[in-house]
Amino acid sequence: MQKNSISESVIRRLPKYYRFLSALERKGQERTSSGELAGHLGFTASQIRQDLGCFGEFGQQGYGYNVTALKKQLKAIIGLDEKRPAIIVGAGNLGRVIAANIDFPSFGFCLSGIFDIDRKICGKEIAGFAVRHMEDLTEFCRENSPVVAALCIPEEAAQKTAEQLISLGIKGFWNFSHCDLTADKDSIIVENVHLGDSLMTLSYRMQ
Amino acid sequence: MQKNSISESVIRRLPKYYRFLSALERKGQERTSSGELAGHLGFTASQIRQDLGCFGEFGQQGYGYNVTALKKQLKAIIGLDEKRPAIIVGAGNLGRVIAANIDFPSFGFCLSGIFDIDRKICGKEIAGFAVRHMEDLTEFCRENSPVVAALCIPEEAAQKTAEQLISLGIKGFWNFSHCDLTADKDSIIVENVHLGDSLMTLSYRMQ
């Protein structure tokens, strides 16, 4: 099936499958079934079979899925075997959280630099990287060709900074800046992070 | 329809509807349609009508939805009119990001305290709150009856801390601690935040 024909909802479920399979593998479990996946993830077994069916033939009727094999296939499907250079733009609290807590290589990226506009922060070390000034961005991008930027800057600065980054070769944004970036949807990928959506879900459930 | 019969996927879409309606309202738009919502949110119009249909009758055939009225109804459905007391447990980078960036009242909560185990942090002010030591938690909970805790502590400490919080009356967790909390599912609500899922989605799309 054409990749671009796969629905948003299916794409959003892939990480959940991958995480659950990783947990099963860590526990040493060899097989699983769409029923077991369904029970833990809150989807139906038929939805899971249908989702996986978008990407090929996995598992066997009556046997289920081999945990390690399916995890490996999903890893490739999601692109986690890649090593795409990434940068963090904005080294405030949020940028630091991302740098310190996200293991980029396990998501198919490799962190190659952290940038900020504030000279008081520049030079300080975060997650093994000395924070660079935004002035050095052009040269850095020419030399290191990052393709992804985690945007951890205030909303007001996001659009202009994104345009600069696109002109320097950035193809994808992990956008924490609470704004909808305007970018050419065919060539630039924007993944907006809305922490509030998760808090709204909690609010709904607590009633 | 019974609240607990509403599917996970529908619940997860509610915040997106609410955010989009809020944006339309800010722009001064008075009406919208399931088609417009669908175009912007990447779902189908019929899915949107079906989702909203879980909660009652909204909109009118041929007219669509009144933006402000639908937003107000969704606000009540999600529980955003509430003022449930919340605390943040863990005042490291992540706790600080949450305290500084999340406007709790607009999500139906009111932040009432921030706690940490590290005496070097205690007393420091974050988002208008002096960080309190975990030792003060019991007394604080007795006096302020928080019902929700944002868990921003290391994985190792999460389960034990969650149990303590449950014994002190906490009914819901906004869990940033990268672990699956074991709690009685009927009485305790856990909303796990997996930032990595969003980064995996970006990875998938960048291929």
Short mmCIF file of C-alpha atoms in Angstrom, two decimals:
data_model
loop_
_atom_site.label_atom_id
_atom_site.label_comp_id
_atom_site.label_asym_id
_atom_site.label_seq_id
_atom_site.Cartn_x
_atom_site.Cartn_y
_atom_site.Cartn_z
CA MET A 1 0.00 0.00 0.00
CA GLN A 2 1.17 3.53 -0.76
CA LYS A 3 2.63 5.11 2.32
CA ASN A 4 0.72 8.33 1.86
CA SER A 5 -2.57 6.47 1.79
CA ILE A 6 -2.11 5.28 5.36
CA SER A 7 -4.37 7.11 7.74
CA GLU A 8 -3.27 9.43 10.50
CA SER A 9 -4.89 7.16 13.09
CA VAL A 10 -2.94 4.10 11.93
CA ILE A 11 0.32 6.07 11.97
CA ARG A 12 -0.40 7.27 15.52
CA ARG A 13 -0.94 3.69 16.69
CA LEU A 14 2.38 2.36 15.35
CA PRO A 15 4.47 3.78 18.24
CA LYS A 16 2.12 2.16 20.73
CA TYR A 17 2.53 -1.23 19.05
CA TYR A 18 6.28 -0.74 18.97
CA ARG A 19 6.50 0.23 22.63
CA PHE A 20 4.36 -2.68 23.74
CA LEU A 21 6.37 -5.17 21.66
CA SER A 22 9.57 -3.74 23.14
CA ALA A 23 8.18 -4.30 26.63
CA LEU A 24 7.20 -7.89 25.77
CA GLU A 25 10.67 -8.52 24.35
CA ARG A 26 12.29 -7.16 27.52
CA LYS A 27 10.15 -9.60 29.53
CA GLY A 28 11.42 -12.41 27.30
CA GLN A 29 8.06 -13.21 25.73
CA GLU A 30 8.42 -14.81 22.31
CA ARG A 31 4.94 -14.68 20.83
CA THR A 32 1.94 -12.46 21.00
CA SER A 33 -1.44 -12.17 19.31
CA SER A 34 -3.63 -9.39 18.04
CA GLY A 35 -5.90 -10.28 20.99
CA GLU A 36 -3.15 -9.71 23.53
CA LEU A 37 -2.10 -6.46 21.85
CA ALA A 38 -5.75 -5.38 21.81
CA GLY A 39 -6.24 -6.17 25.50
CA HIS A 40 -3.31 -4.04 26.53
CA LEU A 41 -3.62 -1.17 24.10
CA GLY A 42 -7.36 -0.65 24.16
CA PHE A 43 -7.92 -1.22 20.43
CA THR A 44 -9.79 -4.15 18.91
CA ALA A 45 -7.94 -7.22 17.65
CA SER A 46 -9.35 -6.73 14.17
CA GLN A 47 -8.18 -3.12 14.10
CA ILE A 48 -4.68 -4.26 14.99
CA ARG A 49 -4.68 -6.91 12.24
CA GLN A 50 -5.98 -4.32 9.80
CA ASP A 51 -3.37 -1.73 10.86
CA LEU A 52 -0.48 -4.15 10.46
CA GLY A 53 -2.00 -5.34 7.18
CA CYS A 54 -1.33 -1.86 5.76
CA PHE A 55 2.38 -2.66 5.81
CA GLY A 56 2.54 -6.28 4.71
CA GLU A 57 1.97 -9.77 5.96
CA PHE A 58 2.84 -10.35 9.57
CA GLY A 59 2.12 -13.25 11.84
CA GLN A 60 0.37 -16.50 11.13
CA GLN A 61 -3.15 -17.61 11.78
CA GLY A 62 -3.22 -19.74 14.92
CA TYR A 63 0.33 -18.79 15.87
CA GLY A 64 0.12 -15.06 16.19
CA TYR A 65 3.18 -12.87 15.94
CA ASN A 66 6.80 -13.47 16.80
CA VAL A 67 7.54 -10.59 19.16
CA THR A 68 11.12 -9.92 18.09
CA ALA A 69 10.39 -10.24 14.38
CA LEU A 70 7.36 -7.97 14.47
CA LYS A 71 9.20 -5.42 16.60
CA LYS A 72 12.08 -5.43 14.13
CA GLN A 73 9.72 -4.95 11.19
CA LEU A 74 7.90 -2.10 12.91
CA LYS A 75 11.25 -0.53 13.74
CA ALA A 76 12.10 -0.41 10.06
CA ILE A 77 8.60 0.77 9.09
CA ILE A 78 8.74 3.66 11.57
CA GLY A 79 12.27 4.51 10.41
CA LEU A 80 13.97 3.93 13.73
CA ASP A 81 16.99 2.35 12.06
CA GLU A 82 17.90 5.72 10.52
CA LYS A 83 20.47 8.14 11.94
CA ARG A 84 19.15 11.50 10.75
CA PRO A 85 21.00 14.46 12.25
CA ALA A 86 18.80 16.59 14.51
CA ILE A 87 19.22 19.84 16.38
CA ILE A 88 17.42 21.43 19.30
CA VAL A 89 16.58 25.09 18.89
CA GLY A 90 15.97 26.75 22.23
CA ALA A 91 17.94 25.72 25.31
CA GLY A 92 15.56 26.88 28.01
CA ASN A 93 13.91 24.46 30.43
CA LEU A 94 12.06 22.69 27.67
CA GLY A 95 15.07 22.34 25.37
CA ARG A 96 17.02 20.97 28.29
CA VAL A 97 14.31 18.45 29.11
CA ILE A 98 14.30 17.25 25.52
CA ALA A 99 18.10 17.08 25.33
CA ALA A 100 18.39 15.22 28.62
CA ASN A 101 15.41 12.88 28.40
CA ILE A 102 15.01 11.92 24.77
CA ASP A 103 17.27 9.18 23.52
CA PHE A 104 17.38 10.42 19.93
CA PRO A 105 19.20 7.38 18.47
CA SER A 106 16.40 5.07 19.54
CA PHE A 107 14.00 7.19 17.49
CA GLY A 108 16.03 7.20 14.29
CA PHE A 109 17.78 10.53 14.91
CA CYS A 110 21.13 11.64 16.19
CA LEU A 111 21.36 14.86 18.13
CA SER A 112 24.10 17.02 16.65
CA GLY A 113 23.70 20.44 18.25
CA ILE A 114 21.73 22.70 20.58
CA PHE A 115 21.15 26.38 19.83
CA ASP A 116 19.90 29.42 21.66
CA ILE A 117 19.72 33.15 21.14
CA ASP A 118 20.66 33.97 24.73
CA ARG A 119 24.40 34.56 25.10
CA LYS A 120 24.20 33.79 28.82
CA ILE A 121 23.23 30.20 27.99
CA CYS A 122 25.62 29.77 25.06
CA GLY A 123 28.69 27.73 25.90
CA LYS A 124 26.93 25.90 28.74
CA GLU A 125 26.88 22.16 28.42
CA ILE A 126 23.61 20.27 28.02
CA ALA A 127 23.54 16.53 27.43
CA GLY A 128 27.14 16.66 26.30
CA PHE A 129 26.70 19.57 23.88
CA ALA A 130 27.92 23.10 24.39
CA VAL A 131 24.97 25.35 23.53
CA ARG A 132 25.73 27.32 20.36
CA HIS A 133 24.52 30.77 19.44
CA MET A 134 21.94 31.07 16.68
CA GLU A 135 24.49 33.14 14.74
CA ASP A 136 26.44 29.94 14.17
CA LEU A 137 23.45 28.12 12.73
CA THR A 138 24.16 28.74 9.04
CA GLU A 139 27.71 27.49 9.23
CA PHE A 140 26.72 24.56 11.42
CA CYS A 141 24.00 23.47 9.01
CA ARG A 142 26.35 23.74 6.05
CA GLU A 143 28.82 21.45 7.78
CA ASN A 144 26.48 19.03 9.54
CA SER A 145 23.33 18.99 7.40
CA PRO A 146 20.75 18.46 10.14
CA VAL A 147 17.37 17.51 8.73
CA VAL A 148 15.22 17.78 11.84
CA ALA A 149 14.82 20.52 14.43
CA ALA A 150 13.11 20.28 17.80
CA LEU A 151 11.64 23.76 18.20
CA CYS A 152 11.66 24.70 21.88
CA ILE A 153 11.32 28.45 21.54
CA PRO A 154 8.54 30.92 22.33
CA GLU A 155 5.56 31.04 19.99
CA GLU A 156 6.43 34.55 18.74
CA ALA A 157 9.79 33.42 17.39
CA ALA A 158 8.71 30.08 15.97
CA GLN A 159 7.52 30.95 12.46
CA LYS A 160 10.50 33.14 11.57
CA THR A 161 12.97 30.65 13.01
CA ALA A 162 11.27 27.80 11.16
CA GLU A 163 11.62 29.66 7.87
CA GLN A 164 15.30 30.22 8.51
CA LEU A 165 15.74 26.55 9.37
CA ILE A 166 13.91 25.44 6.22
CA SER A 167 16.21 27.64 4.15
CA LEU A 168 19.13 25.85 5.81
CA GLY A 169 17.86 22.40 4.86
CA ILE A 170 15.63 21.37 7.76
CA LYS A 171 12.90 19.04 6.49
CA GLY A 172 11.05 18.21 9.68
CA PHE A 173 10.07 19.95 12.88
CA TRP A 174 9.29 18.54 16.28
CA ASN A 175 7.35 21.58 17.30
CA PHE A 176 6.85 22.37 20.98
CA SER A 177 6.19 26.04 20.29
CA HIS A 178 2.37 26.04 20.60
CA CYS A 179 1.83 27.48 17.17
CA ASP A 180 0.83 26.08 13.84
CA LEU A 181 3.79 26.55 11.58
CA THR A 182 3.00 27.57 8.05
CA ALA A 183 5.15 25.45 5.80
CA ASP A 184 4.88 23.73 2.46
CA LYS A 185 3.09 20.56 3.49
CA ASP A 186 4.49 18.50 0.66
CA SER A 187 8.11 18.97 1.52
CA ILE A 188 8.18 19.90 5.20
CA ILE A 189 6.91 17.65 7.98
CA VAL A 190 5.66 19.27 11.15
CA GLU A 191 4.87 17.24 14.24
CA ASN A 192 3.19 19.49 16.76
CA VAL A 193 3.37 18.52 20.40
CA HIS A 194 0.34 19.58 22.39
CA LEU A 195 0.87 18.51 25.98
CA GLY A 196 -2.45 20.09 26.81
CA ASP A 197 -4.30 17.44 24.76
CA SER A 198 -3.07 14.84 27.18
CA LEU A 199 -4.14 16.95 30.18
CA MET A 200 -7.58 17.40 28.59
CA THR A 201 -7.86 13.63 28.24
CA LEU A 202 -7.08 13.30 31.94
CA SER A 203 -9.67 15.97 32.71
CA TYR A 204 -12.30 14.14 30.70
CA ARG A 205 -11.60 10.86 32.45
CA MET A 206 -11.64 12.32 35.93
CA GLN A 207 -15.28 13.30 35.74
CA MET B 1 -24.53 7.16 25.80
CA GLN B 2 -22.70 5.90 28.85
CA LYS B 3 -19.46 7.76 29.32
CA ASN B 4 -17.44 4.60 29.80
CA SER B 5 -18.65 3.18 26.52
CA ILE B 6 -16.95 5.96 24.56
CA SER B 7 -13.88 4.69 22.81
CA GLU B 8 -10.33 5.75 23.53
CA SER B 9 -9.99 7.11 19.98
CA VAL B 10 -13.03 9.38 20.33
CA ILE B 11 -11.77 10.68 23.68
CA ARG B 12 -8.37 11.44 22.14
CA ARG B 13 -9.98 13.45 19.34
CA LEU B 14 -12.01 15.71 21.66
CA PRO B 15 -9.04 17.98 22.57
CA LYS B 16 -8.28 18.45 18.88
CA TYR B 17 -11.85 19.54 18.17
CA TYR B 18 -11.74 21.84 21.14
CA ARG B 19 -8.44 23.44 20.11
CA PHE B 20 -9.59 23.96 16.55
CA LEU B 21 -12.89 25.51 17.66
CA SER B 22 -10.97 27.80 20.02
CA ALA B 23 -8.79 28.93 17.11
CA LEU B 24 -11.87 29.57 14.93
CA GLU B 25 -13.47 31.55 17.73
CA ARG B 26 -10.33 33.66 18.15
CA LYS B 27 -10.49 34.44 14.43
CA GLY B 28 -14.10 35.55 14.89
CA GLN B 29 -15.62 32.77 12.79
CA GLU B 30 -19.21 32.05 13.79
CA ARG B 31 -20.02 28.79 12.03
CA THR B 32 -18.21 25.69 10.98
CA SER B 33 -19.09 22.32 9.48
CA SER B 34 -17.97 18.74 9.93
CA GLY B 35 -16.38 19.16 6.49
CA GLU B 36 -14.25 22.10 7.59
CA LEU B 37 -13.25 20.34 10.81
CA ALA B 38 -12.38 17.26 8.77
CA GLY B 39 -10.25 19.23 6.31
CA HIS B 40 -8.15 20.75 9.07
CA LEU B 41 -7.91 17.85 11.45
CA GLY B 42 -7.32 15.01 9.02
CA PHE B 43 -10.38 12.95 10.02
CA THR B 44 -13.42 12.32 7.85
CA ALA B 45 -16.53 14.47 8.17
CA SER B 46 -18.64 11.44 9.00
CA GLN B 47 -16.22 10.42 11.76
CA ILE B 48 -16.55 13.88 13.28
CA ARG B 49 -20.36 13.77 13.16
CA GLN B 50 -20.25 10.31 14.71
CA ASP B 51 -17.81 11.40 17.45
CA LEU B 52 -19.91 14.39 18.43
CA GLY B 53 -23.02 12.22 18.23
CA CYS B 54 -21.66 10.22 21.19
CA PHE B 55 -22.34 13.23 23.40
CA GLY B 56 -25.64 14.58 22.13
CA GLU B 57 -27.17 16.55 19.31
CA PHE B 58 -24.99 19.34 17.99
CA GLY B 59 -25.37 21.48 14.91
CA GLN B 60 -28.07 21.50 12.29
CA GLN B 61 -28.20 19.92 8.87
CA GLY B 62 -27.41 22.55 6.27
CA TYR B 63 -26.23 25.06 8.86
CA GLY B 64 -23.39 23.23 10.52
CA TYR B 65 -22.19 24.13 13.99
CA ASN B 66 -22.18 27.39 15.86
CA VAL B 67 -18.50 27.71 16.82
CA THR B 68 -18.96 29.30 20.23
CA ALA B 69 -21.82 27.04 21.26
CA LEU B 70 -20.03 23.84 20.21
CA LYS B 71 -16.81 24.96 21.89
CA LYS B 72 -18.72 25.69 25.10
CA GLN B 73 -20.39 22.28 25.00
CA LEU B 74 -17.10 20.51 24.40
CA LYS B 75 -15.55 22.49 27.23
CA ALA B 76 -18.16 21.11 29.61
CA ILE B 77 -17.89 17.58 28.17
CA ILE B 78 -14.10 17.54 28.64
CA GLY B 79 -14.50 18.97 32.14
CA LEU B 80 -12.58 22.17 31.52
CA ASP B 81 -14.99 24.19 33.64
CA GLU B 82 -13.81 22.37 36.76
CA LYS B 83 -11.21 23.70 39.20
CA ARG B 84 -9.68 20.50 40.56
CA PRO B 85 -6.63 21.11 42.76
CA ALA B 86 -3.43 19.69 41.25
CA ILE B 87 0.16 19.34 42.39
CA ILE B 88 3.43 18.82 40.57
CA VAL B 89 5.72 16.21 42.06
CA GLY B 90 9.30 16.71 40.93
CA ALA B 91 10.71 20.21 40.40
CA GLY B 92 13.55 19.35 38.04
CA ASN B 93 13.68 20.66 34.47
CA LEU B 94 10.53 18.80 33.50
CA GLY B 95 8.52 19.88 36.54
CA ARG B 96 9.59 23.45 35.87
CA VAL B 97 8.53 23.22 32.23
CA ILE B 98 5.12 21.94 33.28
CA ALA B 99 4.71 24.58 35.99
CA ALA B 100 5.76 27.41 33.70
CA ASN B 101 4.10 26.36 30.44
CA ILE B 102 0.86 24.68 31.34
CA ASP B 103 -2.03 26.97 32.12
CA PHE B 104 -3.78 24.56 34.51
CA PRO B 105 -7.02 26.58 34.89
CA SER B 106 -7.73 26.32 31.18
CA PHE B 107 -7.61 22.52 31.53
CA GLY B 108 -9.99 22.30 34.47
CA PHE B 109 -7.32 22.17 37.16
CA CYS B 110 -5.76 24.63 39.55
CA LEU B 111 -2.15 24.21 40.51
CA SER B 112 -1.81 24.28 44.27
CA GLY B 113 1.71 23.15 45.03
CA ILE B 114 5.06 21.87 43.73
CA PHE B 115 7.08 19.26 45.57
CA ASP B 116 10.58 17.83 45.41
CA ILE B 117 12.79 15.58 47.47
CA ASP B 118 15.90 17.70 46.92
CA ARG B 119 16.43 20.21 49.74
CA LYS B 120 18.58 22.38 47.46
CA ILE B 121 15.51 23.07 45.29
CA CYS B 122 13.02 23.44 48.13
CA GLY B 123 12.06 27.02 48.87
CA LYS B 124 12.91 28.17 45.34
CA GLU B 125 10.07 29.81 43.52
CA ILE B 126 8.63 28.25 40.36
CA ALA B 127 5.61 29.73 38.62
CA GLY B 128 4.74 31.61 41.79
CA PHE B 129 5.03 28.59 44.10
CA ALA B 130 7.81 27.97 46.61
CA VAL B 131 8.88 24.36 46.06
CA ARG B 132 7.94 22.27 49.10
CA HIS B 133 9.73 19.23 50.46
CA MET B 134 8.07 15.84 50.04
CA GLU B 135 8.01 15.59 53.84
CA ASP B 136 5.30 18.25 53.85
CA LEU B 137 3.11 16.30 51.42
CA THR B 138 0.87 14.58 53.96
CA GLU B 139 -0.02 17.78 55.76
CA PHE B 140 -0.44 19.67 52.50
CA CYS B 141 -2.81 17.06 51.09
CA ARG B 142 -4.85 17.02 54.28
CA GLU B 143 -5.29 20.78 54.06
CA ASN B 144 -5.62 21.27 50.31
CA SER B 145 -7.05 17.97 49.06
CA PRO B 146 -5.34 17.87 45.65
CA VAL B 147 -6.86 15.23 43.39
CA VAL B 148 -4.35 15.22 40.55
CA ALA B 149 -0.56 14.93 40.48
CA ALA B 150 1.75 15.61 37.57
CA LEU B 151 4.52 13.06 38.14
CA CYS B 152 7.81 14.53 36.95
CA ILE B 153 10.18 12.27 38.82
CA PRO B 154 12.58 9.52 37.75
CA GLU B 155 11.11 6.17 36.77
CA GLU B 156 12.62 4.41 39.80
CA ALA B 157 10.72 6.61 42.24
CA ALA B 158 7.43 6.76 40.37
CA GLN B 159 5.58 3.67 41.61
CA LYS B 160 6.34 4.21 45.29
CA THR B 161 5.52 7.90 45.11
CA ALA B 162 2.29 7.17 43.24
CA GLU B 163 1.22 4.77 45.99
CA GLN B 164 1.91 7.40 48.64
CA LEU B 165 -0.06 9.97 46.64
CA ILE B 166 -3.01 7.60 46.22
CA SER B 167 -3.06 7.04 49.98
CA LEU B 168 -3.25 10.82 50.35
CA GLY B 169 -6.27 11.15 48.11
CA ILE B 170 -4.82 11.62 44.61
CA LYS B 171 -7.23 10.19 42.03
CA GLY B 172 -5.44 10.99 38.78
CA PHE B 173 -1.88 11.08 37.48
CA TRP B 174 -0.39 13.00 34.61
CA ASN B 175 2.54 10.68 34.35
CA PHE B 176 5.76 11.87 32.70
CA SER B 177 7.84 9.24 34.46
CA HIS B 178 8.22 6.73 31.60
CA CYS B 179 6.78 3.87 33.54
CA ASP B 180 3.45 2.13 33.63
CA LEU B 181 2.05 2.79 37.05
CA THR B 182 0.25 -0.09 38.67
CA ALA B 183 -2.93 1.27 40.15
CA ASP B 184 -6.51 0.20 40.63
CA LYS B 185 -7.89 1.05 37.21
CA ASP B 186 -11.43 1.57 38.45
CA SER B 187 -10.65 4.33 40.88
CA ILE B 188 -7.35 5.83 39.69
CA ILE B 189 -6.87 7.48 36.31
CA VAL B 190 -3.40 7.45 34.78
CA GLU B 191 -2.59 9.51 31.73
CA ASN B 192 0.87 8.53 30.53
CA VAL B 193 2.79 11.04 28.45
CA HIS B 194 5.06 9.43 25.89
CA LEU B 195 6.88 12.19 24.06
CA GLY B 196 8.70 9.53 22.10
CA ASP B 197 5.48 8.49 20.35
CA SER B 198 5.36 11.89 18.76
CA LEU B 199 9.00 11.67 17.71
CA MET B 200 8.34 8.22 16.20
CA THR B 201 5.47 9.70 14.19
CA LEU B 202 7.85 12.35 12.86
CA SER B 203 10.37 9.63 12.05
CA TYR B 204 7.77 7.66 10.13
CA ARG B 205 6.70 10.68 8.12
CA MET B 206 10.21 11.75 7.24
CA GLN B 207 10.92 8.63 5.26
#
